[in-house]
Amino acid sequence: MFARRIAVVGAGYVGLTTAACLAHLGHRVVCADIDAAKIERLQAGEIGILEPRLADLVTEGAAAGRLTFSVGAAAAVARRDGDPVEVLFLCVPTPMGEGGAADLAAVDTVAAEVRHLLPAGCVVVTKSTVPVGTADRTRALLRRRDIAVVSNPEFLREGTAVHDFLNPDRIVVGSDQQDAAERVAALYSRLGAPTVLTDAASAEMVKYAANAFLAIKLSYVNALAELCDVLGADVADVTEGMGHDRRIGAAYLSPGPGWGGSCLPKDTSALVQVAAAAGLDFPLVSAGIDTNARQRTIMVDKIRDAVGPLTGARIGMLGLTFKAGTDDLRDSPALAVADLLAAEGAELTAYDPGCPAAVPGLTDAVTVVDDPMRAAKDADALVVLTEWPAFRQLDWTALGGVVGRRVVVDTRNLLDPDILRRAGFSWIGVGRR
């Protein structure tokens, strides 16, 4: 494998993971971001992201001289010692914009900034999740016939991003220029993963198609859990029976308070907008989105049924992040449930291992504490909203001594009901007998 000189623009989850892992594979990488303070922290070895192995890979790359950091895209692509950038990865935010469509302002800004700085023959790679047609749009913005644009979508899960990068199910690379696509695919040759070489539009579509499918699967199992509650069936047994079917698989069959995070809500909405712009309806994805929104209300109904009127009720929340293993609060279903509870007058105290303190603008409806005992004190119910494994190890007998009422609403079906009952708690799950 030939080592390449790579610039990565964006030092968030995707960008920093991409930069650190490419450096780990032997490439020479400079990672840039417009946030000067973030770059200064990274240069000092401070990662600021809760992601297993990421800090180790950043330290490794920096010590080997294969990973450096700079402020701004222009600095990242500038020649150093006469050695030009060969590949530029765009890992910038593409948040949900007006009407649910992806906001490509950051992609456009970087393209305009580096247009005249890129050396001839450089390949620009869109790693961020972008709508179909973004490669063509970027090519038009660059106005450089000597620059190829390639789509190489990421499939990284927060909490396992490094593992996912280094152990991928597949590598997807799309471009209308075959040689450019092959150059990008070669960056990952050491990983030995199946590689899908296609056109840019198809590669861009793969990411939306995959995430929408997973979101629909989660919405389906949440609707199934509601039906199990009504009919007296046990969703754990139902999904176990389903998961053994190789056509279905066991992944993404765990009910909960709804899906969230930085990807699924944004990507499903964007896919609906892409379809609408093409003159097509996509009712299946729209129904998944609607089912997900309703799931938050169903969880509040469960809590209300358990404690009675919510006005003045003290609720101890276990979990705030959108999933375990991360400190990310973006589109967290736990926070969506908290907002609904607060709107009905509940008093909320929350503990989350990944969020030890309040985050202004996100956790305003909740008092955030750093100890589960404090969250449980005088609570009329404890509500599990994030599937942190550590919650299984809590001293439930001790918690029973400080709560107001021994009631647990487990929206993740995370806990062992027998352990809870031996500690004197009533346990209420989702779709469970």
CSV table of C-alpha atoms in Angstrom, one decimal:
chain,number,residue,atom,x,y,z
A,1,MET,CA,0.0,0.0,0.0
A,2,PHE,CA,1.3,3.4,-0.9
A,3,ALA,CA,1.1,6.1,1.8
A,4,ARG,CA,-0.8,9.1,0.7
A,5,ARG,CA,-0.8,12.7,1.8
A,6,ILE,CA,-4.4,13.3,3.0
A,7,ALA,CA,-6.2,16.4,4.3
A,8,VAL,CA,-9.3,15.9,6.4
A,9,VAL,CA,-11.5,19.0,6.8
A,10,GLY,CA,-13.7,18.7,10.0
A,11,ALA,CA,-12.6,17.4,13.4
A,12,GLY,CA,-15.9,16.1,14.7
A,13,TYR,CA,-16.8,12.4,15.2
A,14,VAL,CA,-16.4,11.5,11.6
A,15,GLY,CA,-13.5,13.8,10.7
A,16,LEU,CA,-11.3,13.0,13.7
A,17,THR,CA,-12.0,9.3,13.5
A,18,THR,CA,-11.2,9.3,9.8
A,19,ALA,CA,-8.0,11.2,10.2
A,20,ALA,CA,-6.8,9.1,13.1
A,21,CYS,CA,-7.6,5.8,11.5
A,22,LEU,CA,-6.1,6.8,8.1
A,23,ALA,CA,-2.9,7.8,10.0
A,24,HIS,CA,-3.0,4.4,11.8
A,25,LEU,CA,-3.1,2.8,8.3
A,26,GLY,CA,0.1,4.5,7.4
A,27,HIS,CA,-1.0,7.6,5.6
A,28,ARG,CA,0.2,11.2,6.3
A,29,VAL,CA,-2.8,13.1,7.5
A,30,VAL,CA,-3.5,16.7,8.4
A,31,CYS,CA,-6.9,17.3,10.1
A,32,ALA,CA,-8.4,20.8,10.0
A,33,ASP,CA,-11.3,22.6,11.6
A,34,ILE,CA,-12.5,26.2,11.7
A,35,ASP,CA,-12.6,26.0,15.5
A,36,ALA,CA,-9.2,27.2,16.6
A,37,ALA,CA,-9.8,26.3,20.2
A,38,LYS,CA,-10.6,22.7,19.2
A,39,ILE,CA,-7.4,22.4,17.1
A,40,GLU,CA,-5.4,23.8,20.0
A,41,ARG,CA,-6.8,21.2,22.3
A,42,LEU,CA,-6.1,18.4,19.8
A,43,GLN,CA,-2.6,19.6,19.4
A,44,ALA,CA,-2.3,19.3,23.1
A,45,GLY,CA,-3.6,15.7,23.0
A,46,GLU,CA,-7.1,16.6,24.4
A,47,ILE,CA,-9.7,14.7,22.4
A,48,GLY,CA,-12.9,16.0,23.9
A,49,ILE,CA,-15.0,13.1,22.3
A,50,LEU,CA,-16.1,10.0,24.3
A,51,GLU,CA,-15.0,7.4,21.8
A,52,PRO,CA,-13.1,4.2,22.7
A,53,ARG,CA,-9.6,3.9,21.2
A,54,LEU,CA,-9.8,7.3,19.5
A,55,ALA,CA,-7.5,9.1,22.0
A,56,ASP,CA,-4.9,6.3,21.6
A,57,LEU,CA,-4.9,6.5,17.8
A,58,VAL,CA,-4.6,10.3,17.9
A,59,THR,CA,-1.6,10.0,20.3
A,60,GLU,CA,-0.1,7.3,18.1
A,61,GLY,CA,-0.5,9.2,14.9
A,62,ALA,CA,0.9,12.4,16.4
A,63,ALA,CA,3.9,10.7,17.9
A,64,ALA,CA,4.7,9.0,14.6
A,65,GLY,CA,4.4,12.4,12.8
A,66,ARG,CA,1.7,11.0,10.6
A,67,LEU,CA,-1.1,13.1,12.1
A,68,THR,CA,-1.1,16.8,12.5
A,69,PHE,CA,-3.7,19.5,13.0
A,70,SER,CA,-4.3,22.9,11.5
A,71,VAL,CA,-6.9,25.7,11.6
A,72,GLY,CA,-9.0,26.0,8.4
A,73,ALA,CA,-9.2,24.1,5.2
A,74,ALA,CA,-6.8,26.4,3.3
A,75,ALA,CA,-4.0,25.6,5.8
A,76,ALA,CA,-4.7,21.9,5.5
A,77,VAL,CA,-4.2,21.8,1.7
A,78,ALA,CA,-1.2,24.1,1.6
A,79,ARG,CA,2.0,22.6,0.4
A,80,ARG,CA,4.5,21.5,3.1
A,81,ASP,CA,8.0,20.8,2.1
A,82,GLY,CA,6.9,20.7,-1.5
A,83,ASP,CA,4.6,17.7,-0.8
A,84,PRO,CA,1.1,18.3,-2.2
A,85,VAL,CA,-2.2,17.0,-0.8
A,86,GLU,CA,-3.3,14.0,-2.9
A,87,VAL,CA,-6.7,13.4,-1.3
A,88,LEU,CA,-9.0,15.9,0.5
A,89,PHE,CA,-11.8,14.4,2.7
A,90,LEU,CA,-14.8,16.6,3.5
A,91,CYS,CA,-16.1,15.6,6.9
A,92,VAL,CA,-18.0,18.8,7.7
A,93,PRO,CA,-21.5,19.0,9.3
A,94,THR,CA,-24.5,18.6,7.0
A,95,PRO,CA,-27.3,19.3,9.5
A,96,MET,CA,-31.0,19.1,8.9
A,97,GLY,CA,-32.0,22.3,7.2
A,98,GLU,CA,-35.3,23.9,6.3
A,99,GLY,CA,-38.0,21.3,5.5
A,100,GLY,CA,-35.7,18.5,6.5
A,101,ALA,CA,-33.3,18.7,3.6
A,102,ALA,CA,-29.6,18.5,4.3
A,103,ASP,CA,-27.8,21.9,4.7
A,104,LEU,CA,-24.8,21.8,2.5
A,105,ALA,CA,-23.5,25.3,3.4
A,106,ALA,CA,-20.3,23.9,5.0
A,107,VAL,CA,-19.5,21.7,2.0
A,108,ASP,CA,-20.0,24.7,-0.3
A,109,THR,CA,-17.8,27.0,1.9
A,110,VAL,CA,-14.9,24.5,1.9
A,111,ALA,CA,-15.1,23.9,-1.8
A,112,ALA,CA,-15.0,27.7,-2.4
A,113,GLU,CA,-12.1,28.1,0.0
A,114,VAL,CA,-9.8,25.4,-1.4
A,115,ARG,CA,-10.8,25.7,-5.1
A,116,HIS,CA,-7.6,27.6,-6.2
A,117,LEU,CA,-5.3,25.9,-3.7
A,118,LEU,CA,-5.7,22.2,-4.6
A,119,PRO,CA,-2.9,20.8,-6.7
A,120,ALA,CA,-3.7,19.2,-10.1
A,121,GLY,CA,-4.8,15.6,-9.8
A,122,CYS,CA,-6.0,15.9,-6.2
A,123,VAL,CA,-9.2,13.9,-5.4
A,124,VAL,CA,-11.9,15.6,-3.3
A,125,VAL,CA,-13.9,13.0,-1.3
A,126,THR,CA,-17.3,13.7,0.4
A,127,LYS,CA,-17.3,11.6,3.5
A,128,SER,CA,-20.2,13.5,5.2
A,129,THR,CA,-23.7,12.3,4.6
A,130,VAL,CA,-24.9,14.3,1.6
A,131,PRO,CA,-27.9,14.1,-0.8
A,132,VAL,CA,-27.7,12.5,-4.2
A,133,GLY,CA,-26.2,15.0,-6.6
A,134,THR,CA,-23.7,16.6,-4.1
A,135,ALA,CA,-20.7,15.2,-6.0
A,136,ASP,CA,-21.9,17.0,-9.2
A,137,ARG,CA,-22.6,20.1,-7.2
A,138,THR,CA,-19.2,20.1,-5.6
A,139,ARG,CA,-17.5,19.5,-9.0
A,140,ALA,CA,-19.4,22.6,-10.3
A,141,LEU,CA,-18.3,24.7,-7.4
A,142,LEU,CA,-14.7,23.7,-7.7
A,143,ARG,CA,-14.7,24.6,-11.5
A,144,ARG,CA,-11.5,22.4,-11.9
A,145,ARG,CA,-11.4,19.8,-14.6
A,146,ASP,CA,-8.2,18.5,-13.2
A,147,ILE,CA,-9.8,17.7,-9.8
A,148,ALA,CA,-11.9,14.5,-9.4
A,149,VAL,CA,-14.8,14.3,-6.9
A,150,VAL,CA,-15.6,11.0,-5.2
A,151,SER,CA,-18.3,9.9,-2.8
A,152,ASN,CA,-17.1,7.7,0.1
A,153,PRO,CA,-19.9,7.6,2.7
A,154,GLU,CA,-19.1,6.8,6.3
A,155,PHE,CA,-20.8,4.0,8.2
A,156,LEU,CA,-19.6,4.8,11.7
A,157,ARG,CA,-21.6,4.3,14.9
A,158,GLU,CA,-20.9,6.6,17.8
A,159,GLY,CA,-19.4,4.6,20.6
A,160,THR,CA,-17.8,2.1,18.2
A,161,ALA,CA,-16.6,4.5,15.5
A,162,VAL,CA,-12.9,3.4,15.5
A,163,HIS,CA,-13.9,-0.3,15.5
A,164,ASP,CA,-16.3,0.3,12.6
A,165,PHE,CA,-13.7,2.2,10.6
A,166,LEU,CA,-11.0,-0.5,11.0
A,167,ASN,CA,-13.5,-3.4,10.7
A,168,PRO,CA,-15.9,-2.3,8.1
A,169,ASP,CA,-18.7,-4.4,6.6
A,170,ARG,CA,-18.0,-2.7,3.3
A,171,ILE,CA,-16.3,0.2,1.7
A,172,VAL,CA,-18.4,2.2,-0.8
A,173,VAL,CA,-16.7,4.5,-3.3
A,174,GLY,CA,-18.5,6.2,-6.1
A,175,SER,CA,-17.3,8.5,-8.9
A,176,ASP,CA,-17.8,9.1,-12.6
A,177,GLN,CA,-14.0,8.8,-12.9
A,178,GLN,CA,-13.0,5.2,-12.3
A,179,ASP,CA,-9.3,5.9,-11.7
A,180,ALA,CA,-10.2,8.4,-8.9
A,181,ALA,CA,-12.6,5.9,-7.3
A,182,GLU,CA,-9.9,3.2,-7.3
A,183,ARG,CA,-7.3,5.6,-5.7
A,184,VAL,CA,-9.7,6.3,-2.8
A,185,ALA,CA,-10.6,2.6,-2.4
A,186,ALA,CA,-6.8,1.8,-2.3
A,187,LEU,CA,-6.5,3.9,0.9
A,188,TYR,CA,-8.4,1.2,2.7
A,189,SER,CA,-6.6,-1.8,1.1
A,190,ARG,CA,-5.1,-3.0,4.4
A,191,LEU,CA,-8.6,-3.5,5.8
A,192,GLY,CA,-9.5,-6.3,3.4
A,193,ALA,CA,-13.2,-5.3,3.3
A,194,PRO,CA,-15.6,-5.9,0.5
A,195,THR,CA,-15.5,-2.8,-1.8
A,196,VAL,CA,-18.4,-1.5,-3.8
A,197,LEU,CA,-17.2,0.7,-6.7
A,198,THR,CA,-20.0,2.6,-8.3
A,199,ASP,CA,-21.1,6.0,-9.6
A,200,ALA,CA,-21.3,9.0,-7.3
A,201,ALA,CA,-25.1,9.2,-7.2
A,202,SER,CA,-25.4,5.5,-6.2
A,203,ALA,CA,-22.7,5.9,-3.5
A,204,GLU,CA,-24.5,8.9,-2.1
A,205,MET,CA,-27.8,7.0,-2.1
A,206,VAL,CA,-26.4,4.0,-0.2
A,207,LYS,CA,-26.0,5.9,3.1
A,208,TYR,CA,-29.5,7.3,3.1
A,209,ALA,CA,-30.9,3.9,2.0
A,210,ALA,CA,-29.1,2.1,4.8
A,211,ASN,CA,-30.0,4.5,7.6
A,212,ALA,CA,-33.6,4.7,6.5
A,213,PHE,CA,-33.9,1.0,6.5
A,214,LEU,CA,-32.4,0.8,10.0
A,215,ALA,CA,-34.8,3.5,11.2
A,216,ILE,CA,-37.8,1.7,9.8
A,217,LYS,CA,-36.7,-1.5,11.4
A,218,LEU,CA,-36.5,0.2,14.8
A,219,SER,CA,-39.9,1.9,14.3
A,220,TYR,CA,-41.3,-1.5,13.4
A,221,VAL,CA,-40.1,-3.2,16.5
A,222,ASN,CA,-41.4,-0.3,18.7
A,223,ALA,CA,-44.8,-0.6,17.1
A,224,LEU,CA,-44.6,-4.4,17.6
A,225,ALA,CA,-43.8,-3.8,21.3
A,226,GLU,CA,-46.9,-1.7,21.7
A,227,LEU,CA,-49.0,-4.4,20.2
A,228,CYS,CA,-47.3,-7.0,22.6
A,229,ASP,CA,-48.3,-4.8,25.5
A,230,VAL,CA,-51.9,-4.8,24.4
A,231,LEU,CA,-52.1,-8.5,23.5
A,232,GLY,CA,-50.1,-9.8,26.5
A,233,ALA,CA,-47.2,-11.2,24.3
A,234,ASP,CA,-43.5,-10.8,25.2
A,235,VAL,CA,-41.6,-8.7,22.7
A,236,ALA,CA,-38.3,-10.2,23.8
A,237,ASP,CA,-39.5,-13.7,22.9
A,238,VAL,CA,-41.0,-12.4,19.7
A,239,THR,CA,-37.9,-10.7,18.5
A,240,GLU,CA,-35.7,-13.6,19.5
A,241,GLY,CA,-37.9,-15.8,17.2
A,242,MET,CA,-37.6,-13.2,14.4
A,243,GLY,CA,-33.9,-12.7,14.8
A,244,HIS,CA,-33.0,-16.3,14.1
A,245,ASP,CA,-34.3,-15.8,10.6
A,246,ARG,CA,-31.3,-15.0,8.5
A,247,ARG,CA,-33.4,-12.8,6.3
A,248,ILE,CA,-34.2,-10.5,9.2
A,249,GLY,CA,-31.3,-10.8,11.7
A,250,ALA,CA,-31.2,-9.9,15.4
A,251,ALA,CA,-29.7,-6.4,15.1
A,252,TYR,CA,-31.9,-3.4,15.6
A,253,LEU,CA,-34.7,-5.4,17.1
A,254,SER,CA,-34.6,-3.9,20.6
A,255,PRO,CA,-37.6,-1.6,21.5
A,256,GLY,CA,-37.0,1.6,23.3
A,257,PRO,CA,-38.0,5.3,23.6
A,258,GLY,CA,-37.3,5.9,19.9
A,259,TRP,CA,-34.3,6.4,17.7
A,260,GLY,CA,-32.2,9.6,17.7
A,261,GLY,CA,-28.7,10.9,17.4
A,262,SER,CA,-27.0,12.8,14.7
A,263,CYS,CA,-27.8,10.5,11.8
A,264,LEU,CA,-31.1,8.7,11.7
A,265,PRO,CA,-33.4,11.7,12.2
A,266,LYS,CA,-31.5,13.8,9.8
A,267,ASP,CA,-31.0,11.1,7.1
A,268,THR,CA,-34.6,9.9,7.1
A,269,SER,CA,-35.9,13.4,6.7
A,270,ALA,CA,-33.4,14.2,4.0
A,271,LEU,CA,-34.4,11.0,2.1
A,272,VAL,CA,-38.1,12.1,2.2
A,273,GLN,CA,-37.1,15.5,0.9
A,274,VAL,CA,-34.9,14.0,-1.9
A,275,ALA,CA,-37.8,11.9,-3.0
A,276,ALA,CA,-40.2,14.9,-2.9
A,277,ALA,CA,-37.8,16.9,-5.0
A,278,ALA,CA,-37.8,14.1,-7.5
A,279,GLY,CA,-41.6,14.2,-7.6
A,280,LEU,CA,-42.1,11.0,-5.5
A,281,ASP,CA,-43.7,10.2,-2.2
A,282,PHE,CA,-41.9,7.9,0.2
A,283,PRO,CA,-44.7,7.0,2.7
A,284,LEU,CA,-42.8,4.1,4.2
A,285,VAL,CA,-40.0,6.3,5.5
A,286,SER,CA,-42.5,9.0,6.5
A,287,ALA,CA,-44.5,6.4,8.5
A,288,GLY,CA,-41.3,5.4,10.3
A,289,ILE,CA,-40.6,9.0,11.2
A,290,ASP,CA,-44.1,9.5,12.5
A,291,THR,CA,-44.0,6.2,14.5
A,292,ASN,CA,-40.7,7.4,16.1
A,293,ALA,CA,-42.2,10.7,17.2
A,294,ARG,CA,-45.2,8.9,18.7
A,295,GLN,CA,-42.9,6.5,20.6
A,296,ARG,CA,-41.9,9.4,23.0
A,297,THR,CA,-45.5,10.0,23.9
A,298,ILE,CA,-46.1,6.3,24.5
A,299,MET,CA,-43.2,6.3,27.0
A,300,VAL,CA,-44.7,9.3,28.8
A,301,ASP,CA,-48.0,7.4,29.0
A,302,LYS,CA,-46.3,4.5,30.6
A,303,ILE,CA,-44.7,6.7,33.2
A,304,ARG,CA,-48.0,8.4,33.9
A,305,ASP,CA,-49.7,5.1,34.3
A,306,ALA,CA,-47.1,4.1,36.8
A,307,VAL,CA,-47.1,7.2,39.0
A,308,GLY,CA,-50.4,8.9,38.4
A,309,PRO,CA,-50.7,12.7,37.5
A,310,LEU,CA,-47.3,14.0,36.5
A,311,THR,CA,-47.7,17.5,38.0
A,312,GLY,CA,-45.3,17.7,40.9
A,313,ALA,CA,-44.2,14.1,40.4
A,314,ARG,CA,-40.5,13.6,41.0
A,315,ILE,CA,-38.9,11.5,38.3
A,316,GLY,CA,-35.4,10.1,38.4
A,317,MET,CA,-34.0,9.7,34.9
A,318,LEU,CA,-31.3,7.1,34.2
A,319,GLY,CA,-29.8,8.2,30.9
A,320,LEU,CA,-29.7,11.4,28.8
A,321,THR,CA,-27.5,10.6,25.8
A,322,PHE,CA,-29.1,9.2,22.7
A,323,LYS,CA,-27.3,5.9,23.1
A,324,ALA,CA,-24.9,4.2,25.5
A,325,GLY,CA,-21.1,4.6,25.0
A,326,THR,CA,-21.3,8.3,23.8
A,327,ASP,CA,-21.7,11.7,25.3
A,328,ASP,CA,-23.8,12.9,22.4
A,329,LEU,CA,-27.1,14.5,23.3
A,330,ARG,CA,-28.2,15.4,19.7
A,331,ASP,CA,-31.8,14.4,19.0
A,332,SER,CA,-31.7,12.2,22.1
A,333,PRO,CA,-35.0,10.4,22.8
A,334,ALA,CA,-34.3,10.7,26.5
A,335,LEU,CA,-34.4,14.5,26.2
A,336,ALA,CA,-37.5,14.4,24.1
A,337,VAL,CA,-39.2,12.3,26.8
A,338,ALA,CA,-37.9,14.8,29.4
A,339,ASP,CA,-39.4,17.7,27.6
A,340,LEU,CA,-42.8,16.0,27.5
A,341,LEU,CA,-42.6,15.2,31.2
A,342,ALA,CA,-41.6,18.7,32.1
A,343,ALA,CA,-44.4,20.1,30.1
A,344,GLU,CA,-46.8,18.2,32.3
A,345,GLY,CA,-45.2,19.6,35.4
A,346,ALA,CA,-42.9,16.7,36.5
A,347,GLU,CA,-39.7,17.5,38.4
A,348,LEU,CA,-36.8,15.8,36.7
A,349,THR,CA,-33.4,14.8,38.1
A,350,ALA,CA,-31.1,12.8,35.8
A,351,TYR,CA,-27.9,10.8,35.9
A,352,ASP,CA,-25.9,9.7,32.9
A,353,PRO,CA,-22.3,8.3,32.9
A,354,GLY,CA,-21.6,10.2,29.7
A,355,CYS,CA,-23.1,13.5,30.8
A,356,PRO,CA,-21.9,14.4,34.3
A,357,ALA,CA,-23.0,18.0,34.2
A,358,ALA,CA,-25.8,20.2,32.6
A,359,VAL,CA,-25.5,21.2,29.0
A,360,PRO,CA,-27.1,24.6,28.5
A,361,GLY,CA,-29.7,24.6,25.8
A,362,LEU,CA,-30.1,20.8,25.9
A,363,THR,CA,-30.7,19.7,29.4
A,364,ASP,CA,-32.6,22.8,30.7
A,365,ALA,CA,-35.7,20.8,31.6
A,366,VAL,CA,-33.6,18.5,33.9
A,367,THR,CA,-31.4,18.8,37.0
A,368,VAL,CA,-28.3,16.8,36.0
A,369,VAL,CA,-26.4,15.1,38.9
A,370,ASP,CA,-23.3,13.0,39.0
A,371,ASP,CA,-24.6,10.2,41.2
A,372,PRO,CA,-27.5,7.8,40.6
A,373,MET,CA,-28.4,8.0,44.3
A,374,ARG,CA,-29.0,11.7,43.9
A,375,ALA,CA,-31.2,11.0,40.9
A,376,ALA,CA,-33.2,8.5,42.9
A,377,LYS,CA,-33.7,10.5,46.0
A,378,ASP,CA,-37.4,10.9,46.8
A,379,ALA,CA,-38.3,9.9,43.2
A,380,ASP,CA,-41.9,8.7,42.5
A,381,ALA,CA,-40.3,6.6,39.7
A,382,LEU,CA,-37.0,5.8,38.2
A,383,VAL,CA,-37.0,5.8,34.4
A,384,VAL,CA,-34.3,4.1,32.3
A,385,LEU,CA,-33.9,6.0,29.1
A,386,THR,CA,-30.4,5.1,27.8
A,387,GLU,CA,-29.0,1.5,27.7
A,388,TRP,CA,-25.8,2.0,29.7
A,389,PRO,CA,-24.6,-1.4,30.9
A,390,ALA,CA,-23.5,0.2,34.2
A,391,PHE,CA,-27.2,0.6,35.1
A,392,ARG,CA,-27.5,-3.2,35.5
A,393,GLN,CA,-24.8,-3.1,38.2
A,394,LEU,CA,-26.5,-0.4,40.4
A,395,ASP,CA,-27.2,-1.3,44.0
A,396,TRP,CA,-30.9,-1.5,43.7
A,397,THR,CA,-31.4,-2.3,47.4
A,398,ALA,CA,-29.6,0.9,48.3
A,399,LEU,CA,-31.6,2.9,45.7
A,400,GLY,CA,-34.8,1.4,47.2
A,401,GLY,CA,-33.8,3.1,50.4
A,402,VAL,CA,-33.8,6.6,49.0
A,403,VAL,CA,-36.6,6.6,46.5
A,404,GLY,CA,-40.1,7.8,47.3
A,405,ARG,CA,-41.7,4.9,45.5
A,406,ARG,CA,-40.1,1.7,44.3
A,407,VAL,CA,-41.1,1.9,40.7
A,408,VAL,CA,-38.9,1.5,37.6
A,409,VAL,CA,-40.1,2.2,34.1
A,410,ASP,CA,-37.5,0.5,31.9
A,411,THR,CA,-37.9,2.0,28.4
A,412,ARG,CA,-35.0,0.0,27.1
A,413,ASN,CA,-35.8,-3.4,28.7
A,414,LEU,CA,-32.3,-3.2,30.1
A,415,LEU,CA,-32.7,-4.4,33.6
A,416,ASP,CA,-33.3,-7.9,35.1
A,417,PRO,CA,-36.9,-7.8,36.4
A,418,ASP,CA,-36.1,-10.5,39.0
A,419,ILE,CA,-33.3,-8.4,40.5
A,420,LEU,CA,-35.6,-5.4,40.7
A,421,ARG,CA,-38.4,-7.4,42.3
A,422,ARG,CA,-36.1,-8.8,44.9
A,423,ALA,CA,-35.1,-5.3,45.8
A,424,GLY,CA,-38.8,-4.4,46.2
A,425,PHE,CA,-39.3,-2.6,43.0
A,426,SER,CA,-42.2,-2.8,40.6
A,427,TRP,CA,-40.7,-3.2,37.1
A,428,ILE,CA,-42.4,-1.9,34.0
A,429,GLY,CA,-40.9,-2.7,30.6
A,430,VAL,CA,-41.8,-2.1,27.0
A,431,GLY,CA,-43.7,-4.9,25.3
A,432,ARG,CA,-42.8,-7.3,28.2
A,433,ARG,CA,-45.1,-9.5,30.3
